[in-house]
């Protein structure tokens, strides 16, 4: 009996991988049977299973706390050791990378590239957020780096831009048309051109604080009357530049004109006529584009037919008039290729 147990143990040690693979394949083949057996066992030994679960969960929180404490202590110890032996650790890493690169250059580069891809996918959102925050805090550094990069790779970037335009020509033209239409509508409505610029987080905080301080400050009637008489009296309030005042007055006049056009019936008819003309012009441009597309398709079809008609093909084999026993004689010696059709 002892000899048999030793033989079985030795067999399991020699064939551990094979036995593990066999068990895994058996579980996959009999997954439904395993689920039914476990469900039946749990129903039959319900009290025993619940008691085991309660006993396990009773110390679960304590085990988790102890595991977290051990992990934290290990991280602190590793960090302390790393700070004390930083140069030694760096030398070891460089030597290890050099040894792996020398042993298998292609495999090492492939593994390193795969690891970098997995890390980027795992931390993509955090990396992008950190980059956006850094660009907002110091935009000039990014602009300087971009100018330097463009100066070094001007020809390459121009070629890439040309290739992108050729590939996405219709999309680019559609965006340009949409932008022109939007700007045209803004001009017709009396609005200024749409110009956006970014500001840093610090500048935004300063602007927000200044606006809150300005609009939430309470003033007495005497102060308001004095400020109206002499706007430069309060040092915290800067006088509005004359060009901004003039622009505001022009915009106000434009708003009054738009209101008049919207409310006065005599002007409303003119406005509707202008809208109808613009709509007719847009429809005409759309129909023109359709006609051009149809004409281009027609010319392409003609070109394909001419190409198929005149394309050079291998001439058919002719009947050999000298040797009646020549293989595969052609019954029809006339050709139907090219312009003879």
Short mmCIF file of N, CA, C and O in Angstrom, two decimals, residues 34 50 57 69 76 90 119 129 144 207 216 229 234 263 272 274 278 281 306 328 331 337:
data_model
loop_
_atom_site.label_atom_id
_atom_site.label_comp_id
_atom_site.label_asym_id
_atom_site.label_seq_id
_atom_site.Cartn_x
_atom_site.Cartn_y
_atom_site.Cartn_z
N UNK A 34 -21.06 20.05 -13.60
CA UNK A 34 -20.44 20.58 -12.38
C UNK A 34 -21.36 21.58 -11.71
O UNK A 34 -21.53 21.58 -10.48
N UNK A 50 -23.77 27.39 4.81
CA UNK A 50 -23.94 28.72 5.39
C UNK A 50 -23.05 28.92 6.60
O UNK A 50 -22.50 30.02 6.80
N UNK A 57 -16.48 34.67 6.46
CA UNK A 57 -16.69 36.11 6.42
C UNK A 57 -16.45 36.77 7.76
O UNK A 57 -16.26 37.99 7.83
N UNK A 69 -2.32 46.32 5.44
CA UNK A 69 -1.22 46.79 6.28
C UNK A 69 0.10 46.19 5.83
O UNK A 69 1.13 46.88 5.77
N UNK A 76 6.38 50.81 1.81
CA UNK A 76 7.23 51.75 2.54
C UNK A 76 8.65 51.24 2.64
O UNK A 76 9.63 51.99 2.45
N UNK A 90 19.69 51.52 -10.29
CA UNK A 90 19.77 51.95 -11.68
C UNK A 90 20.83 51.16 -12.44
O UNK A 90 20.64 50.78 -13.60
N UNK A 119 0.57 49.57 -21.12
CA UNK A 119 0.61 50.64 -20.13
C UNK A 119 -0.13 51.88 -20.64
O UNK A 119 -0.87 52.52 -19.88
N UNK A 129 -5.22 63.61 -19.27
CA UNK A 129 -5.62 64.67 -18.35
C UNK A 129 -4.41 65.43 -17.82
O UNK A 129 -4.44 66.67 -17.70
N UNK A 144 6.40 76.71 -28.07
CA UNK A 144 7.81 76.74 -28.47
C UNK A 144 8.26 75.37 -28.97
O UNK A 144 8.97 75.27 -29.98
N UNK A 207 -9.54 85.88 -13.22
CA UNK A 207 -10.67 86.56 -13.87
C UNK A 207 -11.98 86.32 -13.12
O UNK A 207 -12.79 87.24 -12.95
N UNK A 216 -20.41 91.59 -7.19
CA UNK A 216 -21.06 91.38 -5.89
C UNK A 216 -20.84 92.52 -4.92
O UNK A 216 -21.40 92.50 -3.83
N UNK A 229 -20.52 110.59 -12.55
CA UNK A 229 -19.96 111.90 -12.89
C UNK A 229 -18.47 111.79 -13.21
O UNK A 229 -17.98 112.42 -14.14
N UNK A 234 -12.81 105.83 -8.77
CA UNK A 234 -12.49 104.58 -8.07
C UNK A 234 -11.28 103.95 -8.75
O UNK A 234 -11.31 103.63 -9.93
N UNK A 263 -40.02 93.40 -36.59
CA UNK A 263 -41.35 93.83 -36.13
C UNK A 263 -42.11 94.64 -37.17
O UNK A 263 -43.34 94.60 -37.21
N UNK A 272 -38.19 88.53 -46.09
CA UNK A 272 -38.62 87.25 -46.64
C UNK A 272 -38.17 87.08 -48.09
O UNK A 272 -37.78 85.98 -48.51
N UNK A 274 -35.45 88.36 -49.37
CA UNK A 274 -34.01 88.06 -49.33
C UNK A 274 -33.77 86.60 -48.91
O UNK A 274 -32.90 85.91 -49.47
N UNK A 278 -31.91 83.70 -51.10
CA UNK A 278 -30.78 82.90 -50.60
C UNK A 278 -31.09 81.41 -50.70
O UNK A 278 -30.24 80.59 -51.07
N UNK A 281 -30.78 80.35 -54.29
CA UNK A 281 -29.36 80.25 -54.67
C UNK A 281 -28.75 78.97 -54.13
O UNK A 281 -27.97 78.28 -54.81
N UNK A 306 -14.69 52.73 -73.56
CA UNK A 306 -13.63 52.89 -74.56
C UNK A 306 -12.40 52.08 -74.16
O UNK A 306 -11.75 51.43 -75.00
N UNK A 328 -5.21 22.06 -80.95
CA UNK A 328 -6.21 23.10 -80.69
C UNK A 328 -6.39 24.01 -81.90
O UNK A 328 -6.12 25.20 -81.85
N UNK A 331 -11.45 27.32 -85.05
CA UNK A 331 -12.45 27.16 -86.09
C UNK A 331 -12.74 28.47 -86.80
O UNK A 331 -13.17 28.49 -87.94
N UNK A 337 -11.16 41.75 -82.08
CA UNK A 337 -10.54 42.63 -81.10
C UNK A 337 -10.34 44.02 -81.71
O UNK A 337 -10.26 44.17 -82.91
#
